[in-house]
Structure formats: structure tokens, C-alpha cells
Coordinates of C-alpha atoms and ligand atoms in Angstrom, one line a residue:
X1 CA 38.6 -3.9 -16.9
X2 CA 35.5 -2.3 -15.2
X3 CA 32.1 -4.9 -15.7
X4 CA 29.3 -3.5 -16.7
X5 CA 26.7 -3.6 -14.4
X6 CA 23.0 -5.0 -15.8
X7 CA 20.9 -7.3 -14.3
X8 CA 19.1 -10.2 -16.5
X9 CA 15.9 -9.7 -14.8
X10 CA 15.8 -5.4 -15.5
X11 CA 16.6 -7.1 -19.5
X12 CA 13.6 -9.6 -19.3
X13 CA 11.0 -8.1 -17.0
X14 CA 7.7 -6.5 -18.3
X15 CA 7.8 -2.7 -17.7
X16 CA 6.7 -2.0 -14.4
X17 CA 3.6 0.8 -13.3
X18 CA 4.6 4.6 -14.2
X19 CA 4.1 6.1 -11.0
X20 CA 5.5 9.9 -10.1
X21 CA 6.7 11.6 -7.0
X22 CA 4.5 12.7 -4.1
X23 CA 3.9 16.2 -4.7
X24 CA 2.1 18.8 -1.9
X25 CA 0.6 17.7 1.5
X26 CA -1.4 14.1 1.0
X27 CA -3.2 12.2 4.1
X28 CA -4.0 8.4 3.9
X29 CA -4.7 5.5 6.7
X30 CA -1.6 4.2 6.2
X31 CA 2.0 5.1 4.8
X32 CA 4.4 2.5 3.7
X33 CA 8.3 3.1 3.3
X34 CA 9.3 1.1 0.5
X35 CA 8.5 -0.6 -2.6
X36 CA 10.1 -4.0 -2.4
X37 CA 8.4 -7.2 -1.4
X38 CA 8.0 -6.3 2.2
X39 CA 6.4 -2.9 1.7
X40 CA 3.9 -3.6 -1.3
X41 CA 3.0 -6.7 0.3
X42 CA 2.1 -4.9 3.4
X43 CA 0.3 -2.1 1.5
X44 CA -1.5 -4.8 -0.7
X45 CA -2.8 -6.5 2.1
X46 CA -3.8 -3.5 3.7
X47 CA -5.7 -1.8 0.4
X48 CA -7.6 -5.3 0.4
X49 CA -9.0 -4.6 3.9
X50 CA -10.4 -1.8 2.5
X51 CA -7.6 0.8 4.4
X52 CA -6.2 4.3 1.8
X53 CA -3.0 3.7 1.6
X54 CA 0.4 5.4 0.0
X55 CA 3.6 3.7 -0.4
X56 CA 6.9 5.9 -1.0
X57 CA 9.6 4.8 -2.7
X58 CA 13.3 6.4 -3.2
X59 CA 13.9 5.2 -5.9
X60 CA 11.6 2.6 -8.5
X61 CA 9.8 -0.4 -7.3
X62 CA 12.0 -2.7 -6.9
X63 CA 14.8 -1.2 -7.6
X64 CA 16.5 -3.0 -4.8
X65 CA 16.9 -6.1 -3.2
X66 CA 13.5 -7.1 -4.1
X67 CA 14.3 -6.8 -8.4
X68 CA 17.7 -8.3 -7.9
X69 CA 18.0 -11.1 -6.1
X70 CA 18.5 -14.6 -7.5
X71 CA 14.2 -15.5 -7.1
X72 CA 14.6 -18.8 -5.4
X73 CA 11.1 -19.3 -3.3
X74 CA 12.7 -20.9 0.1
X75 CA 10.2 -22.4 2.8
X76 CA 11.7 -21.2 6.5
X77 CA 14.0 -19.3 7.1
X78 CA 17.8 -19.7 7.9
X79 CA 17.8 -21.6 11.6
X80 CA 16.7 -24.9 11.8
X81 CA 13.3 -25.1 13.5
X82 CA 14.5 -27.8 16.7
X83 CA 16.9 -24.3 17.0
X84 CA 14.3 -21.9 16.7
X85 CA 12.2 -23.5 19.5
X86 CA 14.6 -24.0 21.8
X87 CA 15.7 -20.0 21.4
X88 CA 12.3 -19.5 21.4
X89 CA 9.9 -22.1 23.3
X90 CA 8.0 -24.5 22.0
X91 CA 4.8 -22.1 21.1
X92 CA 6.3 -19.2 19.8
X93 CA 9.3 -21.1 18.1
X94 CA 6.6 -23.7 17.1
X95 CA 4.7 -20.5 15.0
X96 CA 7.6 -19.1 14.0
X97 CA 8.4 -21.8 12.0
X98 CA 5.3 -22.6 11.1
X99 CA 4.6 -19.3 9.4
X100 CA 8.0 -18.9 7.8
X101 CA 7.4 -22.2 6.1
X102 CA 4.1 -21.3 4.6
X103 CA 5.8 -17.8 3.1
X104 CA 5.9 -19.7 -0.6
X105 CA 2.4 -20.9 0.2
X106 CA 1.7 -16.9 0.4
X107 CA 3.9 -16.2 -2.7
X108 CA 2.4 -18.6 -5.1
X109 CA -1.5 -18.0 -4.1
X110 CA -0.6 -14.1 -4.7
X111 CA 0.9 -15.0 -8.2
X112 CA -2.3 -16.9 -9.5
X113 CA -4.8 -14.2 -7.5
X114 CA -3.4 -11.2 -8.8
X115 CA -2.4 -13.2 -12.1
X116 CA 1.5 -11.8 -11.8
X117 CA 3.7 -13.2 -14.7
X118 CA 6.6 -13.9 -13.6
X119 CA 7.7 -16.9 -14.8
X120 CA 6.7 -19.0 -11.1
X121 CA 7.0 -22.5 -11.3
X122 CA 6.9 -24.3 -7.8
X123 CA 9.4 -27.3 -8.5
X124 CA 11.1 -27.3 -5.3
X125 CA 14.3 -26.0 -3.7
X126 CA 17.3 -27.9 -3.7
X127 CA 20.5 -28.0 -1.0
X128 CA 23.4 -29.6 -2.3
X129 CA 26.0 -30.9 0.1
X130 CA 29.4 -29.8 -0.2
X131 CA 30.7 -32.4 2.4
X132 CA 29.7 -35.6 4.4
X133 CA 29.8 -33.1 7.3
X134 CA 26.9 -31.0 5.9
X135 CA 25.4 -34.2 4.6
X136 CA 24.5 -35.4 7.9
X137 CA 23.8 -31.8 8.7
X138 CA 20.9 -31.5 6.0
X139 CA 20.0 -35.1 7.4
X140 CA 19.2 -33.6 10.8
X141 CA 17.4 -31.1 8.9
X142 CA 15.4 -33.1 7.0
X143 CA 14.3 -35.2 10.0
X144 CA 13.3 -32.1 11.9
X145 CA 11.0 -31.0 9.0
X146 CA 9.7 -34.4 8.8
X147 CA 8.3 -34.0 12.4
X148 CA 6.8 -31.1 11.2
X149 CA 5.0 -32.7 8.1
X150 CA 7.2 -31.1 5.8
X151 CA 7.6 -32.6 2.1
X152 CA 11.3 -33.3 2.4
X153 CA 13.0 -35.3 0.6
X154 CA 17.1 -36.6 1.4
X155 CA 19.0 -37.2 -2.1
X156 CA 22.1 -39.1 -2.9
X157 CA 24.8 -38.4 -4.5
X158 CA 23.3 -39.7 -8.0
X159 CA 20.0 -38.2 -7.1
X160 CA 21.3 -34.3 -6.9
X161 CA 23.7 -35.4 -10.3
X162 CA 20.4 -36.3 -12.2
X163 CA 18.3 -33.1 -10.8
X164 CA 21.4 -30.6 -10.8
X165 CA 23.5 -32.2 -13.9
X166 CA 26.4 -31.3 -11.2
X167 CA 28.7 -34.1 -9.8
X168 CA 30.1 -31.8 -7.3
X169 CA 28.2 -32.7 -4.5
X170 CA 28.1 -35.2 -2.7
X171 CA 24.0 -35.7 -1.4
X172 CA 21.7 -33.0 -0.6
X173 CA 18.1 -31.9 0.0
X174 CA 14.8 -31.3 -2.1
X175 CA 12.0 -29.1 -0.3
X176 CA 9.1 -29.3 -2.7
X177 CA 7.3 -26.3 -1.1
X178 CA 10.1 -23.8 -2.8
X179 CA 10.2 -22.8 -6.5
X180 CA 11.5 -20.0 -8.1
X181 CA 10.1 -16.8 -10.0
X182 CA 11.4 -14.4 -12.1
X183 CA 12.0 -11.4 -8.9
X184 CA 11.6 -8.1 -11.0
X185 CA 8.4 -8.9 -12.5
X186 CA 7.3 -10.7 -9.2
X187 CA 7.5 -7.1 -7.2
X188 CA 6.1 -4.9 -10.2
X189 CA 3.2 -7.9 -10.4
X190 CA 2.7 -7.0 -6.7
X191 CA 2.6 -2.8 -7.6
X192 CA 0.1 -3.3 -10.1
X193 CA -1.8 -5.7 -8.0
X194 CA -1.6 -2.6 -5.1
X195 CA -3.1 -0.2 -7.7
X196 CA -5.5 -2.3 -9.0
X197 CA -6.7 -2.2 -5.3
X198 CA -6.9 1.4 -4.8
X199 CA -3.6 1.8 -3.5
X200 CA -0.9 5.1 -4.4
X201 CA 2.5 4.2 -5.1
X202 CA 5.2 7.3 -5.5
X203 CA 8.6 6.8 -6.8
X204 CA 11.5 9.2 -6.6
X205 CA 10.2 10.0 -3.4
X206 CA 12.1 9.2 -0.3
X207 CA 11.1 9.5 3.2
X208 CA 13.7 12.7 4.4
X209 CA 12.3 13.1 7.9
X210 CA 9.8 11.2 9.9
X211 CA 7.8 13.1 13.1
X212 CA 5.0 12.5 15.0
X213 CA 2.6 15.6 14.8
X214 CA -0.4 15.5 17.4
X215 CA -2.2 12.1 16.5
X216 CA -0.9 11.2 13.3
X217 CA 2.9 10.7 11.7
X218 CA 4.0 13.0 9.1
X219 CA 6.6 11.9 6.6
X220 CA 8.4 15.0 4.7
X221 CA 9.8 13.9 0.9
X222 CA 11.6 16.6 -1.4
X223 CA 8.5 17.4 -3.0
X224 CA 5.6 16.9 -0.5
X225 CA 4.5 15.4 2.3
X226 CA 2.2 12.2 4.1
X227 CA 0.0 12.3 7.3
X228 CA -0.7 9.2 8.5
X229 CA -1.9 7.5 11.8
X230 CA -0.1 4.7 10.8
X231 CA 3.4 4.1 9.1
X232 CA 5.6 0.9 8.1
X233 CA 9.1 1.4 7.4
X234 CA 10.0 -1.8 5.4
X235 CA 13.1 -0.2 4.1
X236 CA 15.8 -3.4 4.9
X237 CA 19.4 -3.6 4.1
X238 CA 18.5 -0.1 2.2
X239 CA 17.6 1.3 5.8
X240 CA 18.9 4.9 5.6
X241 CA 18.7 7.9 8.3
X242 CA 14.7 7.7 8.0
X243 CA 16.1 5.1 11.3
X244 CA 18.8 4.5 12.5
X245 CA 18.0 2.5 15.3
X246 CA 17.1 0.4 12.6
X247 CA 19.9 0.9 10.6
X248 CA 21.9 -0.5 13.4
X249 CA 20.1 -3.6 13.8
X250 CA 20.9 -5.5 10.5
X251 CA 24.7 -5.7 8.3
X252 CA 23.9 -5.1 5.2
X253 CA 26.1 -7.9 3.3
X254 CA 26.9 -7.5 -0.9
X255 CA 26.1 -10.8 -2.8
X256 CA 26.8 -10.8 -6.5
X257 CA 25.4 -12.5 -9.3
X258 CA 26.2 -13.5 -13.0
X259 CA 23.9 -15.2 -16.0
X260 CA 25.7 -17.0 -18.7
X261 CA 24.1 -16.7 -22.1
X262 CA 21.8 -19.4 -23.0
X263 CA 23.0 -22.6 -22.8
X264 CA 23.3 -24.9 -25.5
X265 CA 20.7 -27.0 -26.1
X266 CA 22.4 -30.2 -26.1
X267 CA 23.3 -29.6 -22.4
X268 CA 20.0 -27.8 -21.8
X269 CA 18.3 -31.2 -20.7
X270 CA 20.9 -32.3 -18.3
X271 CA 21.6 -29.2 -16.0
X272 CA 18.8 -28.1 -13.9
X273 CA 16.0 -30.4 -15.9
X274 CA 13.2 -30.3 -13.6
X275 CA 13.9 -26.4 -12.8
X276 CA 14.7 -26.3 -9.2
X277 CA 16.6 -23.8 -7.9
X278 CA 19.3 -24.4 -5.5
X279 CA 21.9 -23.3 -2.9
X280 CA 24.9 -25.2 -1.6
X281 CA 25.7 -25.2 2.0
X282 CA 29.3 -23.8 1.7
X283 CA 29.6 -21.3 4.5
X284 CA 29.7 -18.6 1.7
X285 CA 26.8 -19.9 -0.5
X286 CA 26.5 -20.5 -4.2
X287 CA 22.9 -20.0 -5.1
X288 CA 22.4 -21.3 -8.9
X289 CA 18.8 -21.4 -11.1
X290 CA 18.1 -21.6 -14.9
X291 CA 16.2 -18.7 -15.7
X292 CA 12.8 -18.8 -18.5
X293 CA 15.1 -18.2 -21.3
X294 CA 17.7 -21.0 -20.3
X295 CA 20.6 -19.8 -18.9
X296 CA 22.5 -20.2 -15.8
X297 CA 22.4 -17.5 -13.0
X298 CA 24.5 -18.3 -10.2
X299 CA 25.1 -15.4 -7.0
X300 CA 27.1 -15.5 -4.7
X301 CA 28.8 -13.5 -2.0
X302 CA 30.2 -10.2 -3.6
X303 CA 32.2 -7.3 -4.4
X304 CA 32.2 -4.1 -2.2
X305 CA 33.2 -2.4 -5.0
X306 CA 31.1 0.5 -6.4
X307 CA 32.6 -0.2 -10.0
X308 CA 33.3 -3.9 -9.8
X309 CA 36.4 -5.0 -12.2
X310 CA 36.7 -8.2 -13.6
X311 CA 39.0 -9.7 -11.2
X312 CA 36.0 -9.3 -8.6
X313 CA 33.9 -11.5 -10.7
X314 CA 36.0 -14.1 -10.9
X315 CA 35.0 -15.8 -8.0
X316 CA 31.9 -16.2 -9.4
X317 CA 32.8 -17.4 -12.8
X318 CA 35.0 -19.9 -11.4
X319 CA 31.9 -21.2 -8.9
X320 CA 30.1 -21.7 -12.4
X321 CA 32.9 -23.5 -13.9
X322 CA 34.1 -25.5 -10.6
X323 CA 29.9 -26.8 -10.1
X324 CA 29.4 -27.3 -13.7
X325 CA 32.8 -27.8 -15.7
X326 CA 30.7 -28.8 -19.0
X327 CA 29.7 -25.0 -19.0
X328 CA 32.9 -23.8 -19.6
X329 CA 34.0 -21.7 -22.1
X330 CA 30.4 -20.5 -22.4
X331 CA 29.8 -16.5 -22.0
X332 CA 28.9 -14.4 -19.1
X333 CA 26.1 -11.9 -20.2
X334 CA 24.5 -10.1 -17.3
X335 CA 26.4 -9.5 -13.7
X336 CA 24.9 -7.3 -10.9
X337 CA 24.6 -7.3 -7.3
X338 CA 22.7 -6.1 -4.5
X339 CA 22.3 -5.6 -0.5
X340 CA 21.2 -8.4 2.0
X341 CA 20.4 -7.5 5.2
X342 CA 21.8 -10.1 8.3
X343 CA 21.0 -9.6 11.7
X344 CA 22.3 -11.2 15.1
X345 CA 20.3 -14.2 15.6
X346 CA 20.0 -15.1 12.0
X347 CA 16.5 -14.1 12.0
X348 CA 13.9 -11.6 10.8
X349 CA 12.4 -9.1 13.0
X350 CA 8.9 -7.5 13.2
X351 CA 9.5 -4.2 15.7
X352 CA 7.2 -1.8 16.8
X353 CA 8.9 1.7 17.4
X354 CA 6.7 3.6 18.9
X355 CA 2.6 3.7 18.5
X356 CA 1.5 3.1 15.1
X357 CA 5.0 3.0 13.6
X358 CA 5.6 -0.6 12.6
X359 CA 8.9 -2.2 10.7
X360 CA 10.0 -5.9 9.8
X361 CA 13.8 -6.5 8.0
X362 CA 16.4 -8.5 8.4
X363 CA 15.5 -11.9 6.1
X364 CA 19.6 -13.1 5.7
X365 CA 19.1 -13.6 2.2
X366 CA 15.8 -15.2 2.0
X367 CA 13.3 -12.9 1.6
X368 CA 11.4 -13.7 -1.6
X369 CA 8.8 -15.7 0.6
X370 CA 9.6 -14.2 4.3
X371 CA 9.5 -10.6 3.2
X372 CA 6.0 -11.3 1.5
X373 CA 4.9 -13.1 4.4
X374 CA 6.6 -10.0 6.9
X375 CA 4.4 -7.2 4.5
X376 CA 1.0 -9.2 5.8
X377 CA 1.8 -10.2 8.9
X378 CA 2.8 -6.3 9.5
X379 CA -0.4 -5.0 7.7
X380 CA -2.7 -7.5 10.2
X381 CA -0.6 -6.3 13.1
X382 CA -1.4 -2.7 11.8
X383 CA -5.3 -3.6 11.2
X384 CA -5.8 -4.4 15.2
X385 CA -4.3 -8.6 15.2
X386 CA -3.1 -9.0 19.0
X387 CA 0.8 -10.1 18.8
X388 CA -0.4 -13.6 20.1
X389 CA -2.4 -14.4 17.3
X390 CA -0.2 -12.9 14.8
X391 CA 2.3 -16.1 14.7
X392 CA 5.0 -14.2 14.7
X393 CA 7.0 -12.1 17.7
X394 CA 7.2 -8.4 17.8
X395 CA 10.6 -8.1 19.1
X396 CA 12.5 -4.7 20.6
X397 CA 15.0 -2.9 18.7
X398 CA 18.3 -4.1 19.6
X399 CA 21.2 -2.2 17.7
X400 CA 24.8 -4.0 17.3
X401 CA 26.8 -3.0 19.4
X402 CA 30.1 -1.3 17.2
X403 CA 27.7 -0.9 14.3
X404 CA 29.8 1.3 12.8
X405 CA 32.6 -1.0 12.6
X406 CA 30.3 -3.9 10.6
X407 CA 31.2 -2.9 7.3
X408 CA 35.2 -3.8 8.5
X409 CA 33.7 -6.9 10.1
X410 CA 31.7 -8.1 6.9
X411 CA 35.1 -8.4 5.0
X412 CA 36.9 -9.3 7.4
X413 CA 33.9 -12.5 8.4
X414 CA 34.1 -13.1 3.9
X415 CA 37.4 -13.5 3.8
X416 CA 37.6 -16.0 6.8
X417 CA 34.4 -18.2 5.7
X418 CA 36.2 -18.1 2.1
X419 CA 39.6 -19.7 4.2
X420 CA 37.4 -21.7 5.5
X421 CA 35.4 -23.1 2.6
X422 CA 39.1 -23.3 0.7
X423 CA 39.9 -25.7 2.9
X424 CA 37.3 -27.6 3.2
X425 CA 36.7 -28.0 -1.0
X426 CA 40.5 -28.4 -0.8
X427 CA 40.6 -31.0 1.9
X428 CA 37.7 -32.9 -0.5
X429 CA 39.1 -33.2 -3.2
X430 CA 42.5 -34.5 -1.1
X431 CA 39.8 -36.8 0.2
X432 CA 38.7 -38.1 -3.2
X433 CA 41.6 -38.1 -3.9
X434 CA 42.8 -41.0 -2.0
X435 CA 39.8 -42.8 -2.1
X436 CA 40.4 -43.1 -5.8
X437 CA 44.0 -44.5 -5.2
X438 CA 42.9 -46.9 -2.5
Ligands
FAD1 C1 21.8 -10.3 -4.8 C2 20.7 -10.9 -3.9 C3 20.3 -12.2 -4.1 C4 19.2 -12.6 -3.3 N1 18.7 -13.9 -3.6 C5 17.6 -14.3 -2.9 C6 16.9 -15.5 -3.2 O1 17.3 -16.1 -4.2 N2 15.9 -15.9 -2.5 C7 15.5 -15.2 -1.4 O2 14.5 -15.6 -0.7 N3 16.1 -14.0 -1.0 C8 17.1 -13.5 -1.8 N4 17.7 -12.3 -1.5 C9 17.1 -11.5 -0.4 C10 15.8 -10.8 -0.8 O3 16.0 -10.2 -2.1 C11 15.4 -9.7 0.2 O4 15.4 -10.3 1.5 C12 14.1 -9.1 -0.1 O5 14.1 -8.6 -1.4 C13 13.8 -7.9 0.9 O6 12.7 -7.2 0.4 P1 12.4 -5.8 1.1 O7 11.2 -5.4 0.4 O8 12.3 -6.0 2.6 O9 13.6 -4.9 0.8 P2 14.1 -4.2 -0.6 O10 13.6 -4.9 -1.8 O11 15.5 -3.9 -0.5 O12 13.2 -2.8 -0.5 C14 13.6 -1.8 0.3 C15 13.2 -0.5 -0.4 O13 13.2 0.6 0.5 C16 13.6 1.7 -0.2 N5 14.1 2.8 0.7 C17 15.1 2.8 1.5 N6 15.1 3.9 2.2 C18 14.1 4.7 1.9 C19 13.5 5.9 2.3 N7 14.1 6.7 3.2 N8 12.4 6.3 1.7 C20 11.7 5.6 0.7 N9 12.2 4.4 0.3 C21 13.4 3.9 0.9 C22 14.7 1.2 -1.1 O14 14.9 2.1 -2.3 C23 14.2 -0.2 -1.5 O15 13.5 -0.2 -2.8 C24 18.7 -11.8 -2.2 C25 19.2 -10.5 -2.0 C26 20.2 -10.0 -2.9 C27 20.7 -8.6 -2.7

């Protein structure tokens, strides 16, 4: 049986801005590839210092990765920040870190600027531990953020049980900068925030063919064209032949994600009370919320099927019913998927390809706050910042080596992280097993 494909937050969001194609020859200060959060935020930033800006858009604002992910507002990105200093050094590791941490920071004071509704609540962000082993391992996380000043708190098992309503796991970890946000209306809030400030957004218009003519760049679409002195290709796991140097610096990895209909209210107050979001620390990630109208949307890693069938959702219906067995029985509504893009070091990247063409990608599944954070810190490196002060590195473009072969090397990586989180959950529950017997 084929699902069908619809995400909750296309069902749920306000409409977003009516914007049409580019049509005939247009010249601005600045173009911007993309209408997701790294693009708008960059063009946002850039309208508000006063620069004409257009953004281009293949297909709607956020459209992509930016409307469909699971909207859980995470503080830092994916390597530990002891980790990214010592790849680093202590002072551009130290900003690193620093300025991936204040991305929700960004997020949330853009929300109640711009007055975006989109159902933002900043309760915090919850790891759950999957095993003692990743216990202690979100222990020496929590004691490197606590170095740092960072409002971390370590939870026991009965602490996560009261804020998840899941006895699966076994401790875990509560970072009260994150929150969550409903993601479609977050990026369309961000579009009309854009236009409000004088910026031009074009949809249905992608960038075909990118050249540098005398002093200015001159992007070619079906239907027209941009010249620009400056351009920012913010185009991510979507990165198509507008670079493929690019391209061939990320994987672009499918994660999958399912909302059950609403649940009932006499288990309402028990799962997810407080309305943190969370993902566990199994290899292959569950990522679980409640959304405004009180269901459960979970995501995790998915199909590469263009017309996913039901057998490819399982593994996420079962991840609902394995982390909360009192939801069983209830029914799957909405199930859709999308693109993340992962990169080498398991960081993002801010690149300059040549002069005035800027790009940053690469957020390994956290970009709600790092992408909005990458779209300013690309619009001040645009507007004249010096790369010292910019509290970020601008990094060279380093393609994969094999590219071409990632897509094989994806499935093959899924399906040995999947071995190896069977075993582990298997060797668990073995483990409890006894326990209970001794
Ligand atoms: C299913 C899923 C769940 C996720 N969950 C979370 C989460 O809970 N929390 C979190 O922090 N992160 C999450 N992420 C990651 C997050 O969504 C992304 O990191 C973020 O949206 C990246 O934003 P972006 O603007 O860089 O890219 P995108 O939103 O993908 O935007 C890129 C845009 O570029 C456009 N484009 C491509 N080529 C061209 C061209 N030639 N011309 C014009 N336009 C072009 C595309 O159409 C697209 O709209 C998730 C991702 C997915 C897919």
C-alpha cells in the first residue's frame, strides 16, 4: 500500500506570501539562492541594513527542509564543544560554540520582532538516554556546557518518565535554551518579515546558470534574470548543479516523519506535559514533539523511496509504539519526509567561492536555529564583517572524495547504525532483563 504523502505542518500553517516568478532582466545589491531558513534569514538581515535585495526560490518558500522538519529549536550543534576546540583551538572553537549556542537566542528574538506565529514556546530540549553508555556520555556533555555557563540540567530516570511520559529511557538531558516552533509557519513568518522590509522574493524560479559578467554575478532563471555584485547560495541538502563543488561537499541523508492524530485527552497530561521536544541518542535518532493541536510527531531516519509504502513506515510506527506503548492502537494521520544535509566533520560550513559569492550548508539535522544563525552571519560577512570578528570560520570547499558513491554509502551507513542500535535496545532489554530476575 503506497502512503500518502502530507505533512502536518503544510495542514496547519497559515498561507504563506503569494510571490511570482522572476520575469525579464532585474539588478539588486544582493541575490540570495533559496527560500528556506538560511536564505531568508540572510536576505532579512541584509534588507534590514538597508541593502535591495532578491531571493530566488525553485520551488515555494519553504518548500523544503526548512517547512518539513520536526521544529525542535536545539542550542549547538552536533559535536560537543571540549571536541570542537580541540579540532579547532581554543579561540575559534571557543566562538564556534559560542555562536552555535545562541542560534535559538536568534530564533526566538526574530519570532517576537517580526511577531511570527508559529506556535514557539521556548520550554527546553530534551536528550533521552538509550543506555548507561550514552548516559555517562550526555554526563560529559552536560559538564562541558556547565563550563561554559550553559543552563543544563542532568535527569534521572524518573525525571525524563515525568517530562516525557516514556519509561524507555534510562536518564537524559534538559537544555532550557531549546524549544520548539511550528517550522512551516516559522519560514513563511520570516518571508513576510523580508517583504515587510523591502525585500523581493520569487518562487518557481530557480537559479539555471550562475556567471560572473564584468563586476557583478548574473544568475539566469527560466523566465528572467539577476545582476548582482553579491550572491549567497544557501541552497543545502537541495544543492543542485547551480554548484557542484557544493554539491559534493554535504550527503544529503532522508529522515522521515509521522503525526498520530490527536491524542486522547486522558493521556494528553502525561506525555510531553511541559512541551519539550526531544531526541534520543540512538545512533539513528528518534526525534519526538507534541505539536499545538496535541498530537505526537515523531521522525526519524527514512525511506529512499520516491513513493514510500507502508512497510517503509513501519519503522517509525513501531519507534512510536516501542517509546510510548500507551499510544498504541492510536492512528497515524500525516507522514512526510525530507533532505538533511551531513557533511565530514559533522559540522556546518560558511564558504566563500569566489569574490562576492558566499554559501553556508551542511547543519546534520539541526538547522532550525544554526541555519538562522548561518543566514546573518553570511549577510554581515557580505556587509564588510572581517572573518575574525564574524565568530564563525569561513572554511574552503572540500568535496568528498567518491561523492558519487554517497548515496550507496548512506544505506549502506543506515542499515549498519540500525544493526547497531538493534543490538544495543536488544542487549537492554536482555540487561533488564536479568536485573529483574536477580
Ligand atoms: C525531516 C527533517 C527533519 C528535521 N528536523 C529538524 C529539527 O527538528 N530541528 C533542527 O534543528 N533541524 C531539523 N532538520 C534540519 C533543518 O530542517 C535544516 O537544517 C534546515 O531547514 C536547512 O535550512 P536551509 O534554508 O539551509 O535549507 P532548505 O530549507 O532545504 O532550503 C534550501 C532551498 O533551496 C532551494 N533551491 C535548491 N536549488 C535551488 C536553485 N538552483 N535555485 C533556487 N532555489 C534552489 C530549495 O528549493 C530549497 O527551498 C530536519 C530536516 C529534515 C529534512
Amino acid at each position: 500500500m503506497t502512503i500518502r504523502l502530507q505533512s502536518l505542518w503544510s495542514a496547519t500553517a497559515p498561507p504563506g506570501p503569494v510571490c511570482g516568478a522572476l520575469e525579464g532582466a532585474q539588478r539588486a545589491q544582493a541575490a540570495v539562492i533559496s527560500g528556506g531558513y538560511t536564505g531568508l534569514s540572510a536576505a532579512l538581515h541584509l534588507a534590514e541594513a538597508g541593502r535591495a535585495v532578491i531571493v530566488l526560490e525553485a520551488a515555494d518558500v519553504g518548500e523544503r527542509a526548512s517547512g518539513l522538519n520536526g521544529g525542535q529549536v536545539i542550542p549547538g550543534v552536533k559535536v560537543d564543544p571540549d571536541n570542537i576546540e580541540a579540532l579547532l583551538g581554543p579561540y575559534a572553537g571557543g566562538r564556534l560554540v559560542a555562536t552555535a549556542a545562541a542560534g535559538p537566542d536568534l530564533v526566538f528574538d526574530l519570532i517576537s520582532r517580526h511577531a511570527i506565529q508559529c506556535d514557539a514556546v521556548r520550554t527546553g530540549w530534551i536528550q533521552p538516554a538509550t543506555s548507561d553508555a550514552a548516559l555517562a556520555q550526555l554526563a560529559r556533555r552536560a559538564e562541558q556546557w556547565w563550563r561554559r555557563g550553559a543552563a543544563i540540567e542532568l535527569l534521572s530516570r524518573r525525571e525524563v518518565l515525568q517530562l516525557t511520559g516514556s519509561a524507555r529511557y534510562c536518564g537524559g538531558l534538559l537544555d532550557r535554551r531549546g524549544g520548539n516552533l511550528q517550522p512551516l509557519s516559522y519560514v513563511r513568518g520570516l518571508a513576510q518579515a523580508l517583504l515587510r522590509a523591502g525585500g523581493r522574493i520569487c518562487t518557481r524560479s530557480p537559479a539555471l546558470r550562475l556567471a560572473r559578467l564584468g563586476g557583478a554575478w548574473s544568475i539566469e532563471t527560466p523566465q528572467g534574470s539577476v545582476s548582482a555584485p553579491l550572491v549567497i547560495i544557501a541552497t543545502n541538502a537541495y544543492t543542485d548543479a547551480i554548484s557542484d563543488e557544493l554539491r559534493r561537499t554535504i550527503v544529503a541523508v532522508p529522515s522521515f516523519q509521522v503525526a498520530t492524530a490527536p491524542i486522547p485527552t486522558a493521556l494528553r497530561s502525561t506525555i510531553l506535559p511541559d512541551g519539550q521536544a526531544a531526541s534520543d541518542t540512538w545512533h539513528l535518532l528518534r526525534y519526538f514533539r507534541r505539536d499545538a493541536g496535541g498530537r505526537l510527531v515523531l521522525g526519524a531516519r527514512g525511506t529512499f523511496a520516491a513513493a514510500p509504502q507502508l512497510r517503509d513506515v513501519q519503522y517509525q510506527y513501531r519507534a512510536v509504539h516501542e517509546i510510548y506503548p500507551q499510544l498504541r492502537g492510536i492512528a497515524f494521520e500525516y507522514h512526510w519526509g525530507g533532505l538533511v544535509a551531513m557533511t565530514r566533520d559533522h559540522l556546518p560550513h560558511l564558504h566563500e567561492l569566489a569574490p562576492g559569492l558566499l554559501a553556508g550548508l551542511g547543519y546534520n539535522g539541526r538547522g532550525v536555529a544554526m541555519a538562522t544563525m548561518m543566514g546573518r552571519l553570511l549577510a554581515r560577512r557580505a556587509l564588510g564583517t572581517a572573518v575574525v570578528e564574524l565568530g564563525f570560520p569561513v572554511t574552503p570547499v572540500l568535496p568528498l572524495p567518491l561523492h558519487r558513491l554517497s548515496g550507496a554509502a548512506a544505506r549502506a551507513t543506515i542499515q549498519y547504525l540500525r544493526l547497531v542500535d538493534g543490538l544495543a535496545h536488544l542487549h537492554g532489554r536482555l540487561r533488564a532483563r536479568a536485573l529483574f530476575k536477580g
